[in-house]
Amino acid sequence: MPEIPFTKGHGTGNDFVIVPDPDGALDLSAAQVAALCDRHFGIGADGLLRVVRSAAGGFASDAEWFMDYRNADGSVAEMCGNGVRVFARYLADTGLASLDAPLPIGTRAGTKIVTRSDDGFCVDLGGWRTDGVDPLVRAKGLDVARPGMNVDLGNPHIVVALASDAELDGLDLSVIPHIDPVPEHGANVEFVVPEDPLVAGGVGRIRMRVFERGVGETLSCGTGTVAAALAVRSWAGGAPNAWRVEVAGGVLGVTMSDADADGEHVALSGPATLVYSGTVTLA
């Protein structure tokens, strides 16, 4: 059985196995991805990032590098806001690309632009949309189902507002939340509580926990923090375009820019850390 190199990385505790495959030689099965991400028998991670040149991997992208992102269960995912920052950090630290200028990275949700920022790395996630449907979400620890807001950032999210920190802390997200109607492709579910006051120094402030499809509860979800900020801004009315989002693994920043021809853009900023590297036997 072959050995492959890997690097372990994380963004605010949302962790990844990074597998370099510049020439597109690897064909990882769902079972192999799940085995690598297994926290007891593998390396352990919330997901896997395969680092591949777009052309070599057969991906239609105008970016040289493509982030082939897989959930911990091996399923394919469109995007990962924490993952793309970690991906950019890996490219820069290994000399595969430079962050002296904005760096385009291909994803299944389109090309994302990453730059350095005061708190680490910032990724322009592009536009977003909501369909006006308010699905009901049932979760263990909530007395009744709560309405949520659908937010599409290239991957699907449902944001649910809670009344207090006690409600947020009392959730048992070891049990999969039930969504009605059931999304065709599943969805990440974000549970959010506003800080008091909601806005301080022109910045909105919220706390969040998240259940990620194909993974379970994670310490952080990059696109989920953006979805949560967008939802709370919508509910609050007149809220700012800069947000501080506290997750279990740290703090992330979200900013919304003025609408252009492509619609309003949203950006996510925060740290990206590479922890260690090694080799692993691929079953």
PDB file of N, CA and C in Angstrom, residues 140-205:
ATOM      1  N   LYS A 140     -31.859  18.793  19.264  1.00  0.00           N
ATOM      2  CA  LYS A 140     -31.915  18.301  20.635  1.00  0.00           C
ATOM      3  C   LYS A 140     -31.447  19.403  21.583  1.00  0.00           C
ATOM      4  N   GLY A 141     -32.295  19.713  22.558  1.00  0.00           N
ATOM      5  CA  GLY A 141     -32.008  20.791  23.486  1.00  0.00           C
ATOM      6  C   GLY A 141     -32.920  21.991  23.304  1.00  0.00           C
ATOM      7  N   LEU A 142     -33.628  22.056  22.159  1.00  0.00           N
ATOM      8  CA  LEU A 142     -34.620  23.111  21.935  1.00  0.00           C
ATOM      9  C   LEU A 142     -36.007  22.556  22.208  1.00  0.00           C
ATOM     10  N   ASP A 143     -36.840  23.349  22.879  1.00  0.00           N
ATOM     11  CA  ASP A 143     -38.158  22.856  23.254  1.00  0.00           C
ATOM     12  C   ASP A 143     -39.104  22.760  22.072  1.00  0.00           C
ATOM     13  N   VAL A 144     -38.973  23.658  21.102  1.00  0.00           N
ATOM     14  CA  VAL A 144     -39.835  23.628  19.921  1.00  0.00           C
ATOM     15  C   VAL A 144     -38.978  23.888  18.690  1.00  0.00           C
ATOM     16  N   ALA A 145     -39.527  23.557  17.514  1.00  0.00           N
ATOM     17  CA  ALA A 145     -38.836  23.834  16.258  1.00  0.00           C
ATOM     18  C   ALA A 145     -38.722  25.343  16.060  1.00  0.00           C
ATOM     19  N   ARG A 146     -37.635  25.759  15.467  1.00  0.00           N
ATOM     20  CA  ARG A 146     -37.387  27.185  15.217  1.00  0.00           C
ATOM     21  C   ARG A 146     -37.273  27.435  13.720  1.00  0.00           C
ATOM     22  N   PRO A 147     -37.760  28.587  13.258  1.00  0.00           N
ATOM     23  CA  PRO A 147     -37.592  28.921  11.839  1.00  0.00           C
ATOM     24  C   PRO A 147     -36.150  29.311  11.545  1.00  0.00           C
ATOM     25  N   GLY A 148     -35.695  29.006  10.346  1.00  0.00           N
ATOM     26  CA  GLY A 148     -34.355  29.372   9.925  1.00  0.00           C
ATOM     27  C   GLY A 148     -34.386  30.146   8.623  1.00  0.00           C
ATOM     28  N   MET A 149     -33.266  30.731   8.272  1.00  0.00           N
ATOM     29  CA  MET A 149     -33.125  31.477   7.021  1.00  0.00           C
ATOM     30  C   MET A 149     -32.146  30.743   6.126  1.00  0.00           C
ATOM     31  N   ASN A 150     -32.570  30.444   4.898  1.00  0.00           N
ATOM     32  CA  ASN A 150     -31.680  29.827   3.921  1.00  0.00           C
ATOM     33  C   ASN A 150     -30.697  30.867   3.387  1.00  0.00           C
ATOM     34  N   VAL A 151     -29.417  30.530   3.406  1.00  0.00           N
ATOM     35  CA  VAL A 151     -28.383  31.390   2.835  1.00  0.00           C
ATOM     36  C   VAL A 151     -27.476  30.518   1.969  1.00  0.00           C
ATOM     37  N   ASP A 152     -27.354  30.873   0.693  1.00  0.00           N
ATOM     38  CA  ASP A 152     -26.524  30.116  -0.243  1.00  0.00           C
ATOM     39  C   ASP A 152     -25.262  30.906  -0.535  1.00  0.00           C
ATOM     40  N   LEU A 153     -24.110  30.331  -0.175  1.00  0.00           N
ATOM     41  CA  LEU A 153     -22.815  30.948  -0.439  1.00  0.00           C
ATOM     42  C   LEU A 153     -21.989  30.072  -1.376  1.00  0.00           C
ATOM     43  N   GLY A 154     -22.683  29.369  -2.253  1.00  0.00           N
ATOM     44  CA  GLY A 154     -22.040  28.339  -3.068  1.00  0.00           C
ATOM     45  C   GLY A 154     -22.195  26.994  -2.412  1.00  0.00           C
ATOM     46  N   ASN A 155     -22.346  26.978  -1.104  1.00  0.00           N
ATOM     47  CA  ASN A 155     -22.774  25.807  -0.347  1.00  0.00           C
ATOM     48  C   ASN A 155     -23.954  26.235   0.541  1.00  0.00           C
ATOM     49  N   PRO A 156     -24.840  25.315   0.909  1.00  0.00           N
ATOM     50  CA  PRO A 156     -26.103  25.689   1.549  1.00  0.00           C
ATOM     51  C   PRO A 156     -26.021  25.797   3.071  1.00  0.00           C
ATOM     52  N   HIS A 157     -26.684  26.822   3.618  1.00  0.00           N
ATOM     53  CA  HIS A 157     -26.732  27.058   5.056  1.00  0.00           C
ATOM     54  C   HIS A 157     -28.157  27.388   5.485  1.00  0.00           C
ATOM     55  N   ILE A 158     -28.467  27.040   6.733  1.00  0.00           N
ATOM     56  CA  ILE A 158     -29.705  27.464   7.370  1.00  0.00           C
ATOM     57  C   ILE A 158     -29.324  28.064   8.717  1.00  0.00           C
ATOM     58  N   VAL A 159     -29.688  29.331   8.910  1.00  0.00           N
ATOM     59  CA  VAL A 159     -29.317  30.050  10.127  1.00  0.00           C
ATOM     60  C   VAL A 159     -30.533  30.159  11.033  1.00  0.00           C
ATOM     61  N   VAL A 160     -30.354  29.780  12.292  1.00  0.00           N
ATOM     62  CA  VAL A 160     -31.439  29.766  13.281  1.00  0.00           C
ATOM     63  C   VAL A 160     -31.070  30.701  14.426  1.00  0.00           C
ATOM     64  N   ALA A 161     -31.955  31.639  14.746  1.00  0.00           N
ATOM     65  CA  ALA A 161     -31.721  32.570  15.856  1.00  0.00           C
ATOM     66  C   ALA A 161     -32.208  31.950  17.160  1.00  0.00           C
ATOM     67  N   LEU A 162     -31.389  32.053  18.202  1.00  0.00           N
ATOM     68  CA  LEU A 162     -31.763  31.602  19.537  1.00  0.00           C
ATOM     69  C   LEU A 162     -31.859  32.802  20.468  1.00  0.00           C
ATOM     70  N   ALA A 163     -32.529  32.601  21.598  1.00  0.00           N
ATOM     71  CA  ALA A 163     -32.855  33.726  22.475  1.00  0.00           C
ATOM     72  C   ALA A 163     -31.749  34.078  23.453  1.00  0.00           C
ATOM     73  N   SER A 164     -30.881  33.116  23.778  1.00  0.00           N
ATOM     74  CA  SER A 164     -29.926  33.374  24.863  1.00  0.00           C
ATOM     75  C   SER A 164     -28.699  32.489  24.724  1.00  0.00           C
ATOM     76  N   ASP A 165     -27.640  32.870  25.437  1.00  0.00           N
ATOM     77  CA  ASP A 165     -26.444  32.032  25.501  1.00  0.00           C
ATOM     78  C   ASP A 165     -26.762  30.672  26.107  1.00  0.00           C
ATOM     79  N   ALA A 166     -27.697  30.649  27.066  1.00  0.00           N
ATOM     80  CA  ALA A 166     -28.055  29.380  27.708  1.00  0.00           C
ATOM     81  C   ALA A 166     -28.651  28.412  26.686  1.00  0.00           C
ATOM     82  N   GLU A 167     -29.511  28.932  25.793  1.00  0.00           N
ATOM     83  CA  GLU A 167     -30.071  28.070  24.747  1.00  0.00           C
ATOM     84  C   GLU A 167     -28.969  27.563  23.824  1.00  0.00           C
ATOM     85  N   LEU A 168     -28.059  28.436  23.457  1.00  0.00           N
ATOM     86  CA  LEU A 168     -26.985  28.044  22.554  1.00  0.00           C
ATOM     87  C   LEU A 168     -26.102  26.988  23.205  1.00  0.00           C
ATOM     88  N   ASP A 169     -25.740  27.210  24.454  1.00  0.00           N
ATOM     89  CA  ASP A 169     -24.852  26.279  25.152  1.00  0.00           C
ATOM     90  C   ASP A 169     -25.543  24.956  25.472  1.00  0.00           C
ATOM     91  N   GLY A 170     -26.876  24.978  25.560  1.00  0.00           N
ATOM     92  CA  GLY A 170     -27.618  23.780  25.910  1.00  0.00           C
ATOM     93  C   GLY A 170     -27.917  22.849  24.752  1.00  0.00           C
ATOM     94  N   LEU A 171     -27.565  23.246  23.524  1.00  0.00           N
ATOM     95  CA  LEU A 171     -27.796  22.382  22.369  1.00  0.00           C
ATOM     96  C   LEU A 171     -26.944  21.117  22.439  1.00  0.00           C
ATOM     97  N   ASP A 172     -27.516  20.012  22.015  1.00  0.00           N
ATOM     98  CA  ASP A 172     -26.773  18.767  21.878  1.00  0.00           C
ATOM     99  C   ASP A 172     -26.633  18.483  20.386  1.00  0.00           C
ATOM    100  N   LEU A 173     -25.513  18.912  19.808  1.00  0.00           N
ATOM    101  CA  LEU A 173     -25.320  18.759  18.369  1.00  0.00           C
ATOM    102  C   LEU A 173     -24.606  17.461  18.009  1.00  0.00           C
ATOM    103  N   SER A 174     -24.567  16.521  18.982  1.00  0.00           N
ATOM    104  CA  SER A 174     -24.162  15.162  18.618  1.00  0.00           C
ATOM    105  C   SER A 174     -25.300  14.457  17.888  1.00  0.00           C
ATOM    106  N   VAL A 175     -26.487  15.065  17.950  1.00  0.00           N
ATOM    107  CA  VAL A 175     -27.658  14.559  17.242  1.00  0.00           C
ATOM    108  C   VAL A 175     -27.914  15.468  16.043  1.00  0.00           C
ATOM    109  N   ILE A 176     -28.133  14.881  14.870  1.00  0.00           N
ATOM    110  CA  ILE A 176     -28.327  15.662  13.646  1.00  0.00           C
ATOM    111  C   ILE A 176     -29.615  16.478  13.742  1.00  0.00           C
ATOM    112  N   PRO A 177     -29.558  17.797  13.533  1.00  0.00           N
ATOM    113  CA  PRO A 177     -30.792  18.585  13.503  1.00  0.00           C
ATOM    114  C   PRO A 177     -31.710  18.130  12.365  1.00  0.00           C
ATOM    115  N   HIS A 178     -33.016  18.229  12.613  1.00  0.00           N
ATOM    116  CA  HIS A 178     -33.998  17.846  11.601  1.00  0.00           C
ATOM    117  C   HIS A 178     -34.520  19.095  10.913  1.00  0.00           C
ATOM    118  N   ILE A 179     -34.498  19.094   9.585  1.00  0.00           N
ATOM    119  CA  ILE A 179     -34.909  20.257   8.802  1.00  0.00           C
ATOM    120  C   ILE A 179     -36.166  19.912   8.019  1.00  0.00           C
ATOM    121  N   ASP A 180     -37.154  20.804   8.056  1.00  0.00           N
ATOM    122  CA  ASP A 180     -38.419  20.614   7.339  1.00  0.00           C
ATOM    123  C   ASP A 180     -38.744  21.879   6.545  1.00  0.00           C
ATOM    124  N   PRO A 181     -38.777  21.804   5.210  1.00  0.00           N
ATOM    125  CA  PRO A 181     -38.567  20.633   4.363  1.00  0.00           C
ATOM    126  C   PRO A 181     -37.087  20.246   4.287  1.00  0.00           C
ATOM    127  N   VAL A 182     -36.858  18.975   3.999  1.00  0.00           N
ATOM    128  CA  VAL A 182     -35.498  18.452   3.932  1.00  0.00           C
ATOM    129  C   VAL A 182     -34.800  19.003   2.695  1.00  0.00           C
ATOM    130  N   PRO A 183     -33.643  19.654   2.832  1.00  0.00           N
ATOM    131  CA  PRO A 183     -32.926  20.176   1.666  1.00  0.00           C
ATOM    132  C   PRO A 183     -32.460  19.034   0.766  1.00  0.00           C
ATOM    133  N   GLU A 184     -32.540  19.259  -0.527  1.00  0.00           N
ATOM    134  CA  GLU A 184     -32.190  18.206  -1.481  1.00  0.00           C
ATOM    135  C   GLU A 184     -30.751  17.732  -1.301  1.00  0.00           C
ATOM    136  N   HIS A 185     -29.846  18.679  -1.049  1.00  0.00           N
ATOM    137  CA  HIS A 185     -28.422  18.328  -0.931  1.00  0.00           C
ATOM    138  C   HIS A 185     -27.910  18.508   0.493  1.00  0.00           C
ATOM    139  N   GLY A 186     -28.821  18.564   1.466  1.00  0.00           N
ATOM    140  CA  GLY A 186     -28.418  18.785   2.834  1.00  0.00           C
ATOM    141  C   GLY A 186     -28.041  20.242   3.053  1.00  0.00           C
ATOM    142  N   ALA A 187     -27.669  20.581   4.281  1.00  0.00           N
ATOM    143  CA  ALA A 187     -27.279  21.957   4.590  1.00  0.00           C
ATOM    144  C   ALA A 187     -26.514  21.985   5.901  1.00  0.00           C
ATOM    145  N   ASN A 188     -25.624  22.951   6.027  1.00  0.00           N
ATOM    146  CA  ASN A 188     -25.033  23.268   7.319  1.00  0.00           C
ATOM    147  C   ASN A 188     -26.050  24.075   8.113  1.00  0.00           C
ATOM    148  N   VAL A 189     -26.130  23.835   9.407  1.00  0.00           N
ATOM    149  CA  VAL A 189     -27.087  24.563  10.248  1.00  0.00           C
ATOM    150  C   VAL A 189     -26.313  25.366  11.289  1.00  0.00           C
ATOM    151  N   GLU A 190     -26.535  26.687  11.277  1.00  0.00           N
ATOM    152  CA  GLU A 190     -25.879  27.593  12.225  1.00  0.00           C
ATOM    153  C   GLU A 190     -26.897  28.081  13.250  1.00  0.00           C
ATOM    154  N   PHE A 191     -26.556  27.965  14.523  1.00  0.00           N
ATOM    155  CA  PHE A 191     -27.374  28.475  15.619  1.00  0.00           C
ATOM    156  C   PHE A 191     -26.664  29.702  16.176  1.00  0.00           C
ATOM    157  N   VAL A 192     -27.373  30.817  16.245  1.00  0.00           N
ATOM    158  CA  VAL A 192     -26.709  32.079  16.510  1.00  0.00           C
ATOM    159  C   VAL A 192     -27.429  32.882  17.589  1.00  0.00           C
ATOM    160  N   VAL A 193     -26.632  33.585  18.407  1.00  0.00           N
ATOM    161  CA  VAL A 193     -27.145  34.473  19.457  1.00  0.00           C
ATOM    162  C   VAL A 193     -26.434  35.812  19.319  1.00  0.00           C
ATOM    163  N   PRO A 194     -27.173  36.936  19.329  1.00  0.00           N
ATOM    164  CA  PRO A 194     -26.507  38.247  19.275  1.00  0.00           C
ATOM    165  C   PRO A 194     -25.880  38.597  20.609  1.00  0.00           C
ATOM    166  N   GLU A 195     -24.765  39.328  20.549  1.00  0.00           N
ATOM    167  CA  GLU A 195     -24.161  39.866  21.761  1.00  0.00           C
ATOM    168  C   GLU A 195     -25.004  41.048  22.246  1.00  0.00           C
ATOM    169  N   ASP A 196     -24.772  41.475  23.469  1.00  0.00           N
ATOM    170  CA  ASP A 196     -25.478  42.625  24.031  1.00  0.00           C
ATOM    171  C   ASP A 196     -24.456  43.681  24.465  1.00  0.00           C
ATOM    172  N   PRO A 197     -24.387  44.823  23.754  1.00  0.00           N
ATOM    173  CA  PRO A 197     -25.231  45.223  22.634  1.00  0.00           C
ATOM    174  C   PRO A 197     -24.817  44.514  21.341  1.00  0.00           C
ATOM    175  N   LEU A 198     -25.730  44.512  20.387  1.00  0.00           N
ATOM    176  CA  LEU A 198     -25.457  43.849  19.113  1.00  0.00           C
ATOM    177  C   LEU A 198     -24.314  44.534  18.370  1.00  0.00           C
ATOM    178  N   VAL A 199     -24.283  45.863  18.422  1.00  0.00           N
ATOM    179  CA  VAL A 199     -23.276  46.628  17.683  1.00  0.00           C
ATOM    180  C   VAL A 199     -22.428  47.421  18.663  1.00  0.00           C
ATOM    181  N   ALA A 200     -21.117  47.333  18.506  1.00  0.00           N
ATOM    182  CA  ALA A 200     -20.184  48.102  19.336  1.00  0.00           C
ATOM    183  C   ALA A 200     -19.065  48.607  18.435  1.00  0.00           C
ATOM    184  N   GLY A 201     -18.846  49.920  18.440  1.00  0.00           N
ATOM    185  CA  GLY A 201     -17.810  50.492  17.599  1.00  0.00           C
ATOM    186  C   GLY A 201     -18.055  50.293  16.125  1.00  0.00           C
ATOM    187  N   GLY A 202     -19.325  50.219  15.729  1.00  0.00           N
ATOM    188  CA  GLY A 202     -19.666  50.045  14.326  1.00  0.00           C
ATOM    189  C   GLY A 202     -19.549  48.625  13.818  1.00  0.00           C
ATOM    190  N   VAL A 203     -19.310  47.665  14.726  1.00  0.00           N
ATOM    191  CA  VAL A 203     -19.149  46.264  14.338  1.00  0.00           C
ATOM    192  C   VAL A 203     -20.238  45.427  15.004  1.00  0.00           C
ATOM    193  N   GLY A 204     -20.950  44.614  14.219  1.00  0.00           N
ATOM    194  CA  GLY A 204     -21.924  43.694  14.760  1.00  0.00           C
ATOM    195  C   GLY A 204     -21.238  42.511  15.421  1.00  0.00           C
ATOM    196  N   ARG A 205     -21.871  41.963  16.482  1.00  0.00           N
ATOM    197  CA  ARG A 205     -21.219  40.906  17.254  1.00  0.00           C
ATOM    198  C   ARG A 205     -22.207  39.781  17.542  1.00  0.00           C
TER     199      ARG A 205
END
